[in-house]
Short mmCIF file of C-alpha atoms in Angstrom, two decimals:
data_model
loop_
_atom_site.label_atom_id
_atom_site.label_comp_id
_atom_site.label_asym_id
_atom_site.label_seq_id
_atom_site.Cartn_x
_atom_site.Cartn_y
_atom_site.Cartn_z
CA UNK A 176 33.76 -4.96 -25.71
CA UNK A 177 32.59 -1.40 -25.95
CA UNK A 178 29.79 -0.54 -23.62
CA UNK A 179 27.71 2.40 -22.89
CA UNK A 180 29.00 4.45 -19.59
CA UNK A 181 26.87 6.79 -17.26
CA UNK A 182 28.68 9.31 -14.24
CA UNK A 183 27.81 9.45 -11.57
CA UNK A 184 26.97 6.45 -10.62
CA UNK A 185 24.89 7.77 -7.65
CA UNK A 186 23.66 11.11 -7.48
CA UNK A 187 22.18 13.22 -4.24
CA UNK A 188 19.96 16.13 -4.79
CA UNK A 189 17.64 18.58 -3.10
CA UNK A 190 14.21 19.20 -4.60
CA UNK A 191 14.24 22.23 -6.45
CA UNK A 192 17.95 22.17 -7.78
CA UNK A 193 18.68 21.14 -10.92
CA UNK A 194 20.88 17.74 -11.86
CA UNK A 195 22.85 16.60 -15.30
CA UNK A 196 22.83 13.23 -16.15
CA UNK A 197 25.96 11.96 -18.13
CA UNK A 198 26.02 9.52 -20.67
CA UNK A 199 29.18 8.58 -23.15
CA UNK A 200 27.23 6.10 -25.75
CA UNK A 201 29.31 3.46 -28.08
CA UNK A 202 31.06 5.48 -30.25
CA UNK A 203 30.08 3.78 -33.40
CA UNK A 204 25.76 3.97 -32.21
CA UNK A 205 24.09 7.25 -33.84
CA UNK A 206 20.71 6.71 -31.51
CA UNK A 207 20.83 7.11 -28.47
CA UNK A 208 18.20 7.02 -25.45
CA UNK A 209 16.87 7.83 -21.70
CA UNK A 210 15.26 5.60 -19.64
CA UNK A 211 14.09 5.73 -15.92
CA UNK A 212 13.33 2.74 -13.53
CA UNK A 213 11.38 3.69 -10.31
CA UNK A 214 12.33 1.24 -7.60
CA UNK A 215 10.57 -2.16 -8.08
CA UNK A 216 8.77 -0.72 -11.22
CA UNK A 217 9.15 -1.38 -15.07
CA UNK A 218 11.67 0.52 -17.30
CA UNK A 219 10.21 3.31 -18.81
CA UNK A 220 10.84 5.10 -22.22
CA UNK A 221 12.07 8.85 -21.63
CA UNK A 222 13.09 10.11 -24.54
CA UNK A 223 14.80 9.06 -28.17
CA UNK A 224 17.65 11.36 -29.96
CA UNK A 225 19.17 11.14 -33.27
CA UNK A 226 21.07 13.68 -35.57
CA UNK A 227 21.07 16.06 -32.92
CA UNK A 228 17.64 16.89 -32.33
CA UNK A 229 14.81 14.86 -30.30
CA UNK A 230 13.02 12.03 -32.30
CA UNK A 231 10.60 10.97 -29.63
CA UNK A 232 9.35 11.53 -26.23
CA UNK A 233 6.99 9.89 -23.87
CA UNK A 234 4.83 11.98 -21.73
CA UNK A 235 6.93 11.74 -18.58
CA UNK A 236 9.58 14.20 -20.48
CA UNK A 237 8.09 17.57 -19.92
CA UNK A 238 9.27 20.94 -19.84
CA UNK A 239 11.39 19.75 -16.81
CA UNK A 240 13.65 18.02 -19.17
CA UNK A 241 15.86 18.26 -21.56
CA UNK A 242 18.35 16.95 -23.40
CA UNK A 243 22.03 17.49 -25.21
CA UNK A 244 25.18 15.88 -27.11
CA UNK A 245 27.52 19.15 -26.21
CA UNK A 246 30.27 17.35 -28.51
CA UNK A 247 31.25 14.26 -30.23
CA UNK A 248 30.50 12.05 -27.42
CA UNK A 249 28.63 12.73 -24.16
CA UNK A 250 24.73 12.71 -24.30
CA UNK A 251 23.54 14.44 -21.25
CA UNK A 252 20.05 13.92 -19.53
CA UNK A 253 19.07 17.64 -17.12
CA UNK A 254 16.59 18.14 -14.99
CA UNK A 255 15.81 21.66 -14.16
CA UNK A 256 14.11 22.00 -10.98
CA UNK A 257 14.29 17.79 -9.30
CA UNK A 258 11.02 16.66 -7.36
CA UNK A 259 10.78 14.23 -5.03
CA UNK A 260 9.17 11.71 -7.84
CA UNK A 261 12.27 11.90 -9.91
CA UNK A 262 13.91 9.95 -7.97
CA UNK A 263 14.44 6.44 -10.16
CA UNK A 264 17.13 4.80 -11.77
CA UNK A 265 18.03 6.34 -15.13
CA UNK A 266 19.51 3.85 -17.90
CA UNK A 267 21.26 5.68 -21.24
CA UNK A 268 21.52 3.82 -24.08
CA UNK A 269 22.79 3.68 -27.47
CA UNK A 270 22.13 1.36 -30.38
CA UNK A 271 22.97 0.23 -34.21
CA UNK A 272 21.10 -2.21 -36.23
CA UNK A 273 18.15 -2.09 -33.75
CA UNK A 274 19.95 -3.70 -30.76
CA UNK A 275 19.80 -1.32 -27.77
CA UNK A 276 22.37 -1.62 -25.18
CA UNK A 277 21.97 0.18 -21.69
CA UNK A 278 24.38 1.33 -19.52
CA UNK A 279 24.31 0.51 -16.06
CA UNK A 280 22.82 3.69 -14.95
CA UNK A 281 22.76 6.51 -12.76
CA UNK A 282 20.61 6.58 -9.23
CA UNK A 283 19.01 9.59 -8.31
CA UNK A 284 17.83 10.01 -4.97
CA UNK A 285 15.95 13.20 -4.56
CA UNK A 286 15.86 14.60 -0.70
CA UNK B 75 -0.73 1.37 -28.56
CA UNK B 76 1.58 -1.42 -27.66
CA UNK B 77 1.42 -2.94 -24.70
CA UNK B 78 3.85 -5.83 -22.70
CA UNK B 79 2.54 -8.03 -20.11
CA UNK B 80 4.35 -10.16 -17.73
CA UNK B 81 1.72 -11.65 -15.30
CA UNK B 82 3.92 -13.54 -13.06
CA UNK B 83 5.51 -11.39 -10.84
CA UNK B 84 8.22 -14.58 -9.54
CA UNK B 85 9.65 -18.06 -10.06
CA UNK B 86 11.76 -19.91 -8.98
CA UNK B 87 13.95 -22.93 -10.32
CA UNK B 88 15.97 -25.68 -9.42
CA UNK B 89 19.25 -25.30 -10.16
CA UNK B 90 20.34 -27.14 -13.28
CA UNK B 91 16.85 -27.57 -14.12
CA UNK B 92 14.44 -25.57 -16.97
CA UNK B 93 12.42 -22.72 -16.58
CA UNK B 94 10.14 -20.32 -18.83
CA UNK B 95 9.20 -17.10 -18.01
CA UNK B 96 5.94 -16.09 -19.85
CA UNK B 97 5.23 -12.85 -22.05
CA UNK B 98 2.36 -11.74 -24.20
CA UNK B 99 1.84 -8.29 -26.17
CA UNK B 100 -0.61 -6.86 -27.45
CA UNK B 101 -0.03 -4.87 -31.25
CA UNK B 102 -1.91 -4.45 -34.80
CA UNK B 103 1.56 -4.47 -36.57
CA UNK B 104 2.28 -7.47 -38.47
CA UNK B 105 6.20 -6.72 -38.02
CA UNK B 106 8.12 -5.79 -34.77
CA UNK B 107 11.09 -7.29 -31.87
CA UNK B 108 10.79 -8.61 -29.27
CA UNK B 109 13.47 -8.93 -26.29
CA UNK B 110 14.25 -10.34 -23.09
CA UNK B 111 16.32 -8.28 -20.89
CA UNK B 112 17.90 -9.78 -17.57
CA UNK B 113 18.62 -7.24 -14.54
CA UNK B 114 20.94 -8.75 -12.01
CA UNK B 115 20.79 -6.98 -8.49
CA UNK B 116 23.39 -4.25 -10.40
CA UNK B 117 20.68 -2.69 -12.18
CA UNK B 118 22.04 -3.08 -15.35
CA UNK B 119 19.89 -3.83 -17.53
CA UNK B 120 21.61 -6.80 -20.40
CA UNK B 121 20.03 -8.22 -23.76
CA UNK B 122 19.33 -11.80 -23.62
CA UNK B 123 18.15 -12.94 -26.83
CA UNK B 124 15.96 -10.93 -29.26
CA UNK B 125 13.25 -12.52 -31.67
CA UNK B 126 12.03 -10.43 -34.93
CA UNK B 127 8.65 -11.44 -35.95
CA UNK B 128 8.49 -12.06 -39.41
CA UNK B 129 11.52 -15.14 -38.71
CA UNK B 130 9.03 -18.22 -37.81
CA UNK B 131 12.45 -19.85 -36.67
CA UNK B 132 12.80 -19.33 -33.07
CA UNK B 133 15.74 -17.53 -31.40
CA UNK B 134 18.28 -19.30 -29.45
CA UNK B 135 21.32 -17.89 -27.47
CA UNK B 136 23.59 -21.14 -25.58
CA UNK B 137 21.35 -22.16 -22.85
CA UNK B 138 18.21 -19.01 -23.47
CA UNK B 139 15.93 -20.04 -26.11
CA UNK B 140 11.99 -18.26 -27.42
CA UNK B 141 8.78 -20.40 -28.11
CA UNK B 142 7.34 -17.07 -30.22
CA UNK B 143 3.56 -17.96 -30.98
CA UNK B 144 2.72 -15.08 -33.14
CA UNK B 145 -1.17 -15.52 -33.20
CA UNK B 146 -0.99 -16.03 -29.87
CA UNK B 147 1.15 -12.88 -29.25
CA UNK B 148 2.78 -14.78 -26.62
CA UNK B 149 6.47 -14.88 -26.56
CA UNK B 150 8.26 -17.07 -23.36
CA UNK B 151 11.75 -17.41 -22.53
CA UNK B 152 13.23 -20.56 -21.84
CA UNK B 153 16.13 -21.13 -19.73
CA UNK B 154 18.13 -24.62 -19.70
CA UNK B 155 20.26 -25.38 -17.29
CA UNK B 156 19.70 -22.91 -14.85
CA UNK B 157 22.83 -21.47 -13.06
CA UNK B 158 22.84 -19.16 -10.07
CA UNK B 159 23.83 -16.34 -12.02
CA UNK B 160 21.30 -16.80 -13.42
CA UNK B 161 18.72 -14.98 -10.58
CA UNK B 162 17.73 -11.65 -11.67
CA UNK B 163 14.57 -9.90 -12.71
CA UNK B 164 13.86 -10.62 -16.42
CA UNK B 165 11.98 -8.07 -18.73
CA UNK B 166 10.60 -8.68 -22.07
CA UNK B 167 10.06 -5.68 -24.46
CA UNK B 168 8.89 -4.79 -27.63
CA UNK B 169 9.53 -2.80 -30.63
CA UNK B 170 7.89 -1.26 -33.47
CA UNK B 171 9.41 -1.36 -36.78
CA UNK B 172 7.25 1.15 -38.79
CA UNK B 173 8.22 3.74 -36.49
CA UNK B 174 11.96 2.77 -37.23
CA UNK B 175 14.74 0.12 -36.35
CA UNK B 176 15.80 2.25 -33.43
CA UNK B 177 12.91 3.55 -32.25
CA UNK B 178 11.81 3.16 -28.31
CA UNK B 179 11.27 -0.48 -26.50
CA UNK B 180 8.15 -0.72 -24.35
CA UNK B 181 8.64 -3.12 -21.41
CA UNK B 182 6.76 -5.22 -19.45
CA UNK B 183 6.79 -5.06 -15.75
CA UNK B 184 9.51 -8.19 -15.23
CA UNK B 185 9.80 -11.16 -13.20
CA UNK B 186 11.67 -12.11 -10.56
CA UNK B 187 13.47 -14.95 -11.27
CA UNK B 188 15.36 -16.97 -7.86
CA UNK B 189 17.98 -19.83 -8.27
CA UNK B 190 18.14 -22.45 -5.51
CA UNK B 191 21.53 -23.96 -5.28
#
């Protein structure tokens, strides 16, 4: 069954340095998504992307964010400058016909 | 804005016995989803069952199954038979459908849901 993938799995950082979040949706989806869990909190909408340009964004995704498709299938999720809050899980996700699936994310851990 | 609220933070069940998880919104739309997520200790996060609102019929998945009370904006999750893979944290969510079939899911803050063997 095709399934949405995220590398790394775990990522380290400093505060200050900048991180890239990688995402490779299901190839068929043409929506695709961000999402960040802090620990023992509720999943929280980042940002929404479609035909190559941003189609929503919550407040959390400010100027420290931003976000790409670099070719026909990675989606990528950078932070420029990582503070110590940013540290969360971070869920991609794709979807067709209004069914989202998630990957099983990426855990930043910012030092 | 919408908003998602799971009050009860845990439960536990019996295994092999039936347990519902509650969840009520709050929206002015007359048409949106609904979800229930499940997040094992993995992380990942994995659709369970997903209800649209304007089907009065609930939704059933094997052993997951909705009571969706519309005027009540309460939407519970019912699990039959519970298994020990079954333990995880459950979310519901919900989404708008004026602002598009794929636009963003708002969740509610889960429950943890134990298994005892």
């Amino acid at each position: 069954e095709p399934e949405v993938t995220q590398t790394p799995s775990h990522q380290v950082t400093q505060m200050g340095q900048e991180v890239i979040l990688r995402c490779v949706p299901i190839s068929n989806h043409l929506y695709f998504y961000w999402y960040r869990q802090i620990l023992g909190q509720k999943v929280e909408f980042l940002v929404s992307f479609y035909n190559n340009e941003i189609s929503e964004k919550s407040e959390i995704f400010d100027d420290q964010f931003s976000v790409e498709r670099p070719d026909g299938s990675n989606f990528t999720l950078k932070i420029r400058s990582t503070k110590l809050e940013d540290s969360a899980m971070y869920f991609c996700a794709s979807s067709v016909e209004g069914k989202l699936f998630f990957g099983s994310g990426t855990q930043l851990s910012v030092l | 804005a919408q908003t998602v609220t799971q009050s009860q933070p845990e439960m536990s069940v019996q295994e092999a016995e039936t347990v519902t998880l509650s969840c009520t919104y709050d929206t002015s739309e007359s048409d949106y989803y609904l979800f229930w997520y499940k997040q094992p200790p993995s992380r990942q996060m994995i659709l369970v069952i997903r209800q649209e609102a304007y089907k009065q019929q609930n939704a059933t998945e094997n052993r997951f199954s909705v009571n969706f009370q519309k005027a009540a904006k309460s939407f519970s999750l019912k699990i039959s038979d519970s298994q020990l893979g079954d333990a995880a944290m459950y979310f519901c969510a919900y989404r708008s459908v004026s602002t598009g079939a794929n636009s963003k899911l708002t969740f509610g803050k889960g429950i943890t849901l134990s298994v005892r063997p």
